[in-house]
Amino acid sequence: MTTDAAPPKRRIPRPGRLVRLWPRVRQFRGMLGLATLTLVASAVIGLAFPMVVRYLLDAAFIDRNRVILDRIAVGLVVLFTIQAALNYVQTYLLSAVGERVVAGLRRELFAKLLDMPPGFFAERRTGELTSRLTTDIGLLQGVLSHQIAEFSRQMLSLVGGIVLLTLMQPKLTLTALGVVPLVVGSALYFGRRLRRMTVSVQDKVADATAVAEEAFSQIRTVQSFVQEPAERQRYGERIGESVRSALVRAKIRGVFFGVLTFSTFVGIVFVLWQGGLLVLDGKLTPGELVQFLLYTITIAAAIGALASFFSSYQEAVGAAERVFEILEMSPAIADPDSPLSLPSPARGSVAFEGVYFRYQRDPSLPWILEDINLTCEPGEVVALVGPSGGGKTTLVSLLPRFWDVDRGRVLLDDVDIRHLRLADLRSAIGIVPQDPALFSGTIRDNIAYARPGASAADVEAAARGAHAHEFIERLPQGYDTLVGERGSSSPAASASGWRSHGPS
């Protein structure tokens, strides 16, 4: 049996990863439907604007009709007011959906990480996993909350603008759309490179975060051995690597948008030139030329926005790859399909039968434990004595299935522990760790960590048993005194030795 989920090979991110978000989005179909209606209505108003401007200009320059001019101006103000209200509703609804989906995704990823065995965390640094919870999901949050709405709006503007242009002047439309193949080709070429570079940047940022996490968690060791300069250098090197990758990505993005901008404005110049010739020939009115030009700018802006979205989309695909890489893992240590039941309460008989174990399934590595046979009966006190690194902690860690044996078996009350539910197995075992562990919260919360519903009397009884009740009572808030992370900022830790006595 493997000791951990096998680390997946680095793959080129697949766009299909973003499709995996749909099951998490579809529960908000009602809000999405209403947002879509407001989005379409807003886009229709935007497409109507050039047409209204045409009539406004013709009324001013050709008809010279002040009444029509005033009415058109007032109508435009009304249209923009309605469009602003529609944009507000659509933006709020899509942002609300995006925030809720991302929050659910963060909870899902965090829950998945909690289910992973210790071997998984031994092979991966905490900072890297934290980066996936924050930075990577943050990129997905931008796509869900804002960019999908912008993509939909620009697609409507693009399609609507092309249709209206074609109905007005087919020849000019061909000129306006002449740059599309260049834009699309550039997006496909640069998009793939942007996706690869985004994954590289995120990996390097995760490495830097991991270095910082290690330094912060071992700050006393760092300062005791005066290694602050070394840690600064380590972190600086990782940040430097991420900056170099980010600059390469910035160059790719800069070239991409340079090509895009040049293509777009060249297309507009040709449209203006051909349109001006038509005005000179009397085939277009000034208002019709401005209308056509505005539609051309709308199409150009839509193409530019879609290209920008494509860039962000490729970055989101890279982030999704890293997130779903973990979500799709199957923990090697998991509940059996048909679990057996332990007696309640458990008797506590423990047996190791022919146990072999190594942390990596590499035949070239020596066994950490080799042919271990040991029986512990209920009521016995058994001490494991040996040199540091001899496997004492490893042997004990096999009992709650923090790792699984490679050969042999471990029995609890004559039941192979691999046939038990993890929750049943671990709830029957009491562990006192070598290093005291405190969580941010109150002293009461920490004492009752394994039994959140414990009564005040139970908490006090546990504290008395640990000889901690007396100094806890002397604190200003007693059991409600707040404890900092790992107890380092706690008045109890500094004044009363809480870190020394509490967990024991």
Coordinates of C-alpha atoms in Angstrom, one line a residue:
M1 CA 0.0 0.0 0.0
T2 CA 1.4 3.4 -0.9
T3 CA 2.2 5.9 1.8
D4 CA 0.7 8.9 0.1
A5 CA -1.1 10.1 -3.0
A6 CA 1.4 9.9 -5.8
P7 CA 2.5 13.4 -6.8
P8 CA 1.1 14.0 -10.3
K9 CA 3.3 14.8 -13.2
R10 CA 3.4 18.4 -14.3
R11 CA 1.0 18.7 -17.2
I12 CA 0.3 21.4 -19.7
P13 CA -2.9 23.1 -18.3
R14 CA -6.1 22.0 -20.1
P15 CA -8.8 24.6 -20.7
G16 CA -11.3 21.9 -19.7
R17 CA -10.2 22.5 -16.1
L18 CA -12.4 25.6 -15.9
V19 CA -15.4 23.5 -17.0
R20 CA -15.0 21.7 -13.6
L21 CA -16.3 24.9 -12.0
W22 CA -19.8 24.5 -13.6
P23 CA -21.2 22.1 -10.9
R24 CA -20.3 24.7 -8.3
V25 CA -21.9 27.5 -10.4
R26 CA -25.2 26.0 -11.6
Q27 CA -26.8 26.2 -8.1
F28 CA -27.0 29.9 -8.7
R29 CA -28.9 29.6 -12.0
G30 CA -31.6 32.0 -11.0
M31 CA -29.2 34.8 -10.2
L32 CA -27.2 34.0 -13.4
G33 CA -30.4 34.1 -15.5
L34 CA -31.4 37.5 -14.2
A35 CA -27.8 38.8 -14.7
T36 CA -27.9 37.5 -18.2
L37 CA -31.1 39.4 -19.0
T38 CA -29.8 42.7 -17.6
L39 CA -26.5 42.1 -19.5
V40 CA -28.3 41.6 -22.8
A41 CA -30.5 44.7 -22.3
S42 CA -27.4 46.8 -21.4
A43 CA -25.6 45.5 -24.6
V44 CA -28.6 46.4 -26.7
I45 CA -28.7 49.9 -25.4
G46 CA -24.9 50.2 -26.2
L47 CA -25.5 49.0 -29.7
A48 CA -28.4 51.5 -30.1
F49 CA -26.1 54.5 -29.2
P50 CA -24.3 54.9 -32.6
M51 CA -27.7 54.8 -34.4
V52 CA -29.0 57.6 -32.1
V53 CA -25.9 59.6 -32.6
R54 CA -26.4 59.3 -36.4
Y55 CA -29.9 60.9 -36.2
L56 CA -28.6 63.5 -33.8
L57 CA -25.8 64.6 -36.2
D58 CA -28.1 64.5 -39.2
A59 CA -30.7 66.6 -37.3
A60 CA -28.0 69.2 -36.5
F61 CA -26.0 69.3 -39.8
I62 CA -28.6 68.4 -42.4
D63 CA -32.1 69.1 -41.1
R64 CA -31.0 71.8 -38.7
N65 CA -34.0 70.9 -36.5
R66 CA -33.5 72.1 -32.9
V67 CA -36.6 70.3 -31.6
I68 CA -35.4 66.9 -32.8
L69 CA -31.9 67.6 -31.6
D70 CA -33.2 68.3 -28.1
R71 CA -35.4 65.2 -28.0
I72 CA -32.5 63.0 -29.1
A73 CA -30.2 64.4 -26.5
V74 CA -32.8 63.8 -23.7
G75 CA -33.4 60.3 -25.0
L76 CA -29.7 59.5 -24.8
V77 CA -29.6 60.6 -21.1
V78 CA -32.6 58.4 -20.4
L79 CA -31.0 55.4 -22.2
F80 CA -27.7 55.9 -20.3
T81 CA -29.6 56.1 -17.0
I82 CA -31.4 52.8 -17.7
Q83 CA -28.1 51.2 -18.8
A84 CA -26.4 52.3 -15.6
A85 CA -29.1 50.7 -13.5
L86 CA -28.9 47.5 -15.6
N87 CA -25.1 47.4 -15.2
Y88 CA -25.4 47.8 -11.4
V89 CA -27.8 44.8 -11.2
Q90 CA -25.7 42.7 -13.5
T91 CA -22.4 43.5 -11.8
Y92 CA -23.8 42.9 -8.3
L93 CA -25.4 39.5 -9.2
L94 CA -22.3 38.2 -11.0
S95 CA -20.0 39.4 -8.3
A96 CA -22.2 37.7 -5.6
V97 CA -22.2 34.4 -7.5
G98 CA -18.5 34.6 -8.1
E99 CA -17.7 35.4 -4.4
R100 CA -19.9 32.5 -3.2
V101 CA -18.5 30.0 -5.7
V102 CA -14.9 31.0 -4.8
A103 CA -15.7 30.7 -1.1
G104 CA -17.1 27.2 -1.6
L105 CA -14.1 26.3 -3.7
R106 CA -11.7 27.5 -0.9
R107 CA -13.7 25.4 1.6
E108 CA -13.6 22.4 -0.6
L109 CA -9.9 22.7 -1.2
F110 CA -9.2 23.2 2.5
A111 CA -11.3 20.2 3.4
K112 CA -9.5 18.1 0.8
L113 CA -6.1 19.1 2.3
L114 CA -7.3 18.2 5.8
D115 CA -8.1 14.7 4.5
M116 CA -4.6 14.2 3.2
P117 CA -2.3 12.0 5.3
P118 CA 0.8 13.4 7.0
G119 CA 3.0 11.9 4.2
F120 CA 1.4 14.3 1.7
F121 CA 2.4 17.3 3.8
A122 CA 5.9 15.9 4.3
E123 CA 6.4 16.0 0.6
R124 CA 4.9 19.5 0.1
R125 CA 5.7 22.7 1.8
T126 CA 2.9 24.5 3.7
G127 CA 3.6 27.8 1.8
E128 CA 2.9 26.1 -1.5
L129 CA -0.4 24.7 -0.4
T130 CA -1.3 28.1 1.1
S131 CA -0.5 29.7 -2.2
R132 CA -3.1 27.5 -3.9
L133 CA -5.7 28.5 -1.4
T134 CA -5.1 32.2 -1.9
T135 CA -3.3 33.2 -5.1
D136 CA -4.5 30.6 -7.4
I137 CA -8.1 30.7 -6.3
G138 CA -7.8 34.5 -6.4
L139 CA -7.2 34.3 -10.1
L140 CA -10.3 32.1 -10.5
Q141 CA -12.2 34.7 -8.5
G142 CA -11.4 37.4 -11.0
V143 CA -12.7 35.3 -13.9
L144 CA -15.9 34.3 -12.1
S145 CA -16.8 37.7 -10.6
H146 CA -15.8 40.1 -13.4
Q147 CA -14.3 38.7 -16.6
I148 CA -17.0 36.3 -17.6
A149 CA -19.5 39.2 -17.5
E150 CA -17.1 41.4 -19.5
F151 CA -16.6 38.5 -22.0
S152 CA -20.3 38.1 -22.5
R153 CA -20.9 41.9 -22.9
Q154 CA -18.1 42.2 -25.5
M155 CA -19.3 39.1 -27.4
L156 CA -22.7 40.7 -27.7
S157 CA -21.2 44.0 -28.8
L158 CA -19.0 42.2 -31.4
V159 CA -21.7 40.1 -32.9
G160 CA -24.3 42.9 -32.8
G161 CA -21.9 45.4 -34.3
I162 CA -20.9 43.1 -37.1
V163 CA -24.5 42.4 -38.0
L164 CA -25.5 46.1 -38.0
L165 CA -22.4 47.1 -40.0
T166 CA -23.1 44.4 -42.6
L167 CA -26.6 45.7 -43.0
M168 CA -25.3 49.3 -43.5
Q169 CA -22.2 48.9 -45.7
P170 CA -21.0 45.4 -46.5
K171 CA -17.8 46.6 -48.2
L172 CA -16.8 48.8 -45.3
T173 CA -17.6 45.8 -43.0
L174 CA -15.0 43.7 -44.8
T175 CA -12.4 46.4 -44.3
A176 CA -13.3 46.7 -40.6
L177 CA -13.0 42.9 -40.1
G178 CA -9.8 42.5 -42.1
V179 CA -7.7 42.6 -38.9
V180 CA -9.6 39.8 -37.2
P181 CA -7.5 36.9 -38.5
L182 CA -4.3 38.7 -37.3
V183 CA -5.9 39.3 -33.8
V184 CA -7.2 35.8 -33.4
G185 CA -3.9 34.3 -34.6
S186 CA -2.0 36.4 -32.1
A187 CA -4.3 35.5 -29.3
L188 CA -3.9 31.8 -30.0
Y189 CA -0.1 32.0 -30.3
F190 CA 0.6 34.3 -27.3
G191 CA -2.2 32.7 -25.2
R192 CA -0.5 29.3 -25.0
R193 CA 2.8 31.0 -23.9
L194 CA 1.0 33.1 -21.4
R195 CA -0.6 30.0 -19.9
R196 CA 2.7 28.2 -19.4
M197 CA 4.4 31.3 -18.0
T198 CA 1.6 31.9 -15.5
V199 CA 2.0 28.4 -14.1
S200 CA 5.7 29.0 -13.8
V201 CA 5.1 32.3 -12.0
Q202 CA 2.6 30.8 -9.6
D203 CA 5.0 27.9 -8.8
K204 CA 7.8 30.3 -8.0
V205 CA 5.5 32.5 -5.9
A206 CA 4.5 29.4 -4.0
D207 CA 8.1 28.5 -3.4
A208 CA 8.8 32.0 -2.0
T209 CA 5.7 31.7 0.2
A210 CA 6.9 28.4 1.5
V211 CA 10.3 29.9 2.5
A212 CA 8.5 32.6 4.4
E213 CA 6.2 30.1 6.1
E214 CA 9.1 28.0 7.2
A215 CA 11.0 31.1 8.6
F216 CA 7.9 32.4 10.5
S217 CA 7.1 29.0 11.9
Q218 CA 10.7 28.5 13.1
I219 CA 11.4 32.1 14.0
R220 CA 13.0 31.3 17.4
T221 CA 15.4 28.8 15.8
V222 CA 16.2 31.4 13.0
Q223 CA 16.9 34.1 15.6
S224 CA 18.7 31.8 18.0
F225 CA 21.3 30.9 15.3
V226 CA 21.4 34.4 13.9
Q227 CA 20.2 33.2 10.5
E228 CA 18.1 36.2 9.6
P229 CA 20.5 37.2 6.7
A230 CA 20.4 33.6 5.3
E231 CA 16.6 33.5 5.4
R232 CA 16.4 37.0 3.8
Q233 CA 18.7 35.7 1.0
R234 CA 16.7 32.5 0.5
Y235 CA 13.4 34.5 0.3
G236 CA 15.0 37.1 -1.9
E237 CA 16.3 34.4 -4.3
R238 CA 12.8 32.9 -4.7
I239 CA 11.2 36.3 -5.2
G240 CA 13.9 37.1 -7.8
E241 CA 13.0 33.9 -9.7
S242 CA 9.3 34.8 -9.6
V243 CA 10.1 38.3 -10.8
R244 CA 12.2 37.0 -13.7
S245 CA 9.4 34.7 -14.8
A246 CA 6.8 37.5 -14.4
L247 CA 8.9 39.8 -16.5
V248 CA 9.1 37.2 -19.3
R249 CA 5.3 36.9 -19.0
A250 CA 5.1 40.7 -19.1
K251 CA 7.1 40.8 -22.4
I252 CA 4.8 38.2 -24.0
R253 CA 1.8 40.2 -22.9
G254 CA 3.3 43.5 -24.1
V255 CA 4.0 42.1 -27.5
F256 CA 0.6 40.6 -27.7
F257 CA -1.2 43.9 -26.9
G258 CA 1.2 45.9 -29.1
V259 CA 0.2 43.7 -32.1
L260 CA -3.5 44.0 -31.0
T261 CA -3.4 47.8 -30.7
F262 CA -1.6 48.3 -34.0
S263 CA -4.0 46.0 -35.9
T264 CA -7.1 47.6 -34.4
F265 CA -6.1 51.2 -35.2
V266 CA -4.9 50.4 -38.7
G267 CA -8.3 48.9 -39.3
I268 CA -10.0 52.0 -38.0
V269 CA -7.8 54.2 -40.3
F270 CA -8.8 52.2 -43.4
V271 CA -12.5 52.5 -42.4
L272 CA -12.2 56.2 -42.0
W273 CA -10.4 56.6 -45.3
Q274 CA -13.0 54.5 -47.3
G275 CA -15.9 56.1 -45.4
G276 CA -14.5 59.6 -46.2
L277 CA -14.4 58.7 -49.9
L278 CA -18.1 57.6 -49.7
V279 CA -19.0 60.9 -48.1
L280 CA -17.2 62.8 -50.8
D281 CA -19.1 60.8 -53.4
G282 CA -22.4 61.6 -51.7
K283 CA -23.1 57.9 -50.8
L284 CA -22.9 58.5 -47.0
T285 CA -24.2 61.3 -44.8
P286 CA -21.8 62.6 -42.1
G287 CA -24.2 61.1 -39.5
E288 CA -24.0 57.7 -41.2
L289 CA -20.2 57.9 -41.4
V290 CA -20.0 58.7 -37.6
Q291 CA -22.5 55.9 -36.9
F292 CA -20.4 53.4 -38.9
L293 CA -17.2 54.7 -37.3
L294 CA -18.7 54.2 -33.8
Y295 CA -19.8 50.7 -34.6
T296 CA -16.3 50.0 -35.9
I297 CA -14.8 51.3 -32.7
T298 CA -17.3 49.2 -30.7
I299 CA -16.1 46.1 -32.7
A300 CA -12.5 47.0 -32.2
A301 CA -12.9 47.6 -28.5
A302 CA -14.8 44.2 -28.3
I303 CA -11.9 42.4 -30.1
G304 CA -9.4 44.1 -27.8
A305 CA -11.4 43.2 -24.7
L306 CA -11.8 39.6 -25.8
A307 CA -8.1 39.3 -26.5
S308 CA -7.4 40.7 -23.0
F309 CA -10.0 38.2 -21.6
F310 CA -8.2 35.4 -23.5
S311 CA -5.0 36.4 -21.8
S312 CA -6.7 36.3 -18.3
Y313 CA -8.4 33.1 -19.3
Q314 CA -5.1 31.4 -20.0
E315 CA -3.8 32.5 -16.6
A316 CA -7.0 31.2 -14.9
V317 CA -6.6 27.9 -16.7
G318 CA -3.1 27.6 -15.2
A319 CA -4.4 28.4 -11.7
A320 CA -7.3 26.0 -12.1
E321 CA -4.7 23.3 -13.0
R322 CA -3.0 23.8 -9.7
V323 CA -6.2 23.8 -7.7
F324 CA -7.9 20.8 -9.3
E325 CA -4.6 18.9 -9.2
I326 CA -5.2 18.6 -5.5
L327 CA -9.0 18.4 -5.6
E328 CA -8.8 15.4 -7.9
M329 CA -6.2 13.5 -5.8
S330 CA -7.3 10.4 -3.9
P331 CA -5.7 10.1 -0.5
A332 CA -3.8 6.8 -0.2
I333 CA -4.9 6.5 3.4
A334 CA -8.7 6.5 3.4
D335 CA -11.7 4.7 4.8
P336 CA -12.3 1.1 3.6
D337 CA -15.2 0.4 1.4
S338 CA -16.8 -1.9 4.0
P339 CA -15.5 -0.8 7.4
L340 CA -15.6 -3.0 10.5
S341 CA -16.7 -1.8 13.9
L342 CA -14.7 -1.5 17.0
P343 CA -16.1 -2.6 20.4
S344 CA -17.5 0.4 22.3
P345 CA -15.6 1.2 24.4
A346 CA -12.4 -0.2 22.8
R347 CA -10.4 -2.6 25.1
G348 CA -7.1 -1.2 23.9
S349 CA -5.2 -4.3 22.8
V350 CA -2.5 -3.3 20.3
A351 CA -0.4 -5.7 18.2
F352 CA 2.2 -5.2 15.5
E353 CA 2.7 -8.3 13.4
G354 CA 5.7 -8.6 11.0
V355 CA 5.6 -4.9 10.3
Y356 CA 7.9 -3.4 7.7
F357 CA 7.9 0.3 6.8
R358 CA 9.8 2.9 4.8
Y359 CA 8.7 6.4 4.0
Q360 CA 9.2 6.0 0.3
R361 CA 8.5 2.8 -1.7
D362 CA 12.0 2.7 -3.1
P363 CA 13.7 -0.7 -2.8
S364 CA 17.1 0.9 -2.7
L365 CA 16.3 2.6 0.6
P366 CA 16.7 0.8 3.9
W367 CA 13.7 -0.1 6.0
I368 CA 12.9 2.3 8.8
L369 CA 11.1 -0.6 10.6
E370 CA 11.9 -4.2 9.8
D371 CA 10.0 -7.2 11.0
I372 CA 8.5 -5.6 14.1
N373 CA 6.5 -7.9 16.3
L374 CA 5.0 -6.3 19.4
T375 CA 1.9 -6.8 21.6
C376 CA 0.5 -4.3 24.2
E377 CA -2.3 -5.6 26.4
P378 CA -4.9 -3.3 28.0
G379 CA -3.6 -1.7 31.2
E380 CA 0.1 -2.2 30.3
V381 CA 2.6 0.7 30.2
V382 CA 5.0 0.1 27.3
A383 CA 8.0 2.3 26.7
L384 CA 10.0 2.3 23.4
V385 CA 13.6 3.1 24.1
G386 CA 16.3 3.8 21.5
P387 CA 18.5 6.3 19.9
S388 CA 17.2 9.3 18.0
G389 CA 16.0 8.3 14.6
G390 CA 15.6 4.7 15.5
G391 CA 11.9 4.6 14.5
K392 CA 10.1 5.0 17.8
T393 CA 7.8 7.9 16.7
T394 CA 7.4 6.2 13.3
L395 CA 6.1 3.0 15.0
V396 CA 3.6 4.9 17.1
S397 CA 2.5 6.9 14.1
L398 CA 1.4 3.7 12.3
L399 CA -1.3 3.0 14.9
P400 CA -3.5 6.0 14.0
R401 CA -2.7 5.3 10.3
F402 CA -0.8 8.5 9.8
W403 CA 1.2 6.2 7.5
D404 CA 0.4 2.6 6.4
V405 CA 2.7 -0.4 6.7
D406 CA 4.4 -1.8 3.6
R407 CA 4.2 -5.3 5.0
G408 CA 2.6 -6.9 7.9
R409 CA -0.3 -5.5 9.8
V410 CA -1.3 -3.5 12.9
L411 CA -4.2 -4.7 15.1
L412 CA -6.4 -2.9 17.5
D413 CA -8.6 -5.2 19.5
D414 CA -7.7 -8.0 17.0
V415 CA -9.0 -5.9 14.1
D416 CA -6.7 -4.8 11.3
I417 CA -6.7 -1.0 11.6
R418 CA -7.0 -0.8 7.7
H419 CA -10.5 -2.2 8.0
L420 CA -11.7 0.5 10.4
R421 CA -13.1 4.0 9.7
L422 CA -10.3 6.6 10.3
A423 CA -12.6 8.6 12.6
D424 CA -13.5 5.5 14.7
L425 CA -9.8 4.4 14.9
R426 CA -8.4 7.8 15.8
S427 CA -11.2 8.7 18.3
A428 CA -10.2 5.6 20.2
I429 CA -6.6 6.8 20.6
G430 CA -5.2 9.5 22.9
I431 CA -2.0 11.2 21.7
V432 CA 0.2 13.6 23.7
P433 CA 2.5 15.2 21.0
Q434 CA 6.2 15.8 21.6
D435 CA 5.8 19.4 20.7
P436 CA 2.9 21.3 22.5
A437 CA 0.3 22.6 20.0
L438 CA -1.8 25.6 20.6
F439 CA -4.3 27.2 18.3
S440 CA -5.4 30.9 18.3
G441 CA -8.5 31.2 20.5
T442 CA -9.1 31.0 24.2
I443 CA -7.5 28.6 26.7
R444 CA -10.9 26.9 27.0
D445 CA -11.1 26.3 23.3
N446 CA -7.6 24.7 23.3
I447 CA -8.4 22.4 26.2
A448 CA -11.6 21.3 24.6
Y449 CA -10.2 21.0 21.1
A450 CA -10.8 17.3 20.8
R451 CA -14.3 17.7 22.3
P452 CA -15.8 21.0 21.2
G453 CA -19.0 20.3 23.2
A454 CA -17.2 19.7 26.5
S455 CA -18.8 21.3 29.5
A456 CA -17.1 23.9 31.7
A457 CA -16.7 21.3 34.4
D458 CA -15.0 18.9 31.9
V459 CA -12.6 21.6 30.8
E460 CA -11.7 22.5 34.4
A461 CA -11.2 18.8 35.3
A462 CA -8.8 18.4 32.4
A463 CA -6.9 21.5 33.5
R464 CA -6.7 20.3 37.1
G465 CA -5.4 17.0 35.8
A466 CA -2.7 18.8 33.9
H467 CA -1.9 21.0 37.0
A468 CA -2.9 24.1 35.0
H469 CA -6.1 25.2 36.8
E470 CA -4.3 27.3 39.4
F471 CA -2.4 29.6 37.0
I472 CA -5.3 29.8 34.6
E473 CA -7.5 31.1 37.3
R474 CA -5.0 33.9 38.1
L475 CA -5.2 35.3 34.5
P476 CA -7.5 38.3 34.0
Q477 CA -10.0 36.4 31.9
G478 CA -9.3 33.0 33.3
Y479 CA -10.3 30.2 30.9
D480 CA -11.4 32.9 28.4
T481 CA -7.9 34.3 28.0
L482 CA -7.0 34.6 24.4
V483 CA -4.0 32.5 23.2
G484 CA -2.0 33.6 20.1
E485 CA -1.0 31.2 17.4
R486 CA 1.2 28.5 19.0
G487 CA 0.7 30.3 22.2
S488 CA 3.5 32.8 21.5
S489 CA 1.5 36.0 22.1
S490 CA -0.5 34.6 25.1
P491 CA -0.3 36.2 28.5
A492 CA -0.6 32.7 29.8
A493 CA 2.5 31.6 27.9
S494 CA 4.7 34.3 29.1
A495 CA 3.5 34.7 32.7
S496 CA 2.4 31.2 33.8
G497 CA 4.2 28.6 31.7
W498 CA 1.0 27.6 29.7
R499 CA 3.0 26.2 26.9
S500 CA 4.9 23.9 29.2
H501 CA 2.0 22.6 31.2
G502 CA -1.3 23.1 29.3
P503 CA -1.0 20.4 26.6
S504 CA 0.3 17.8 28.9

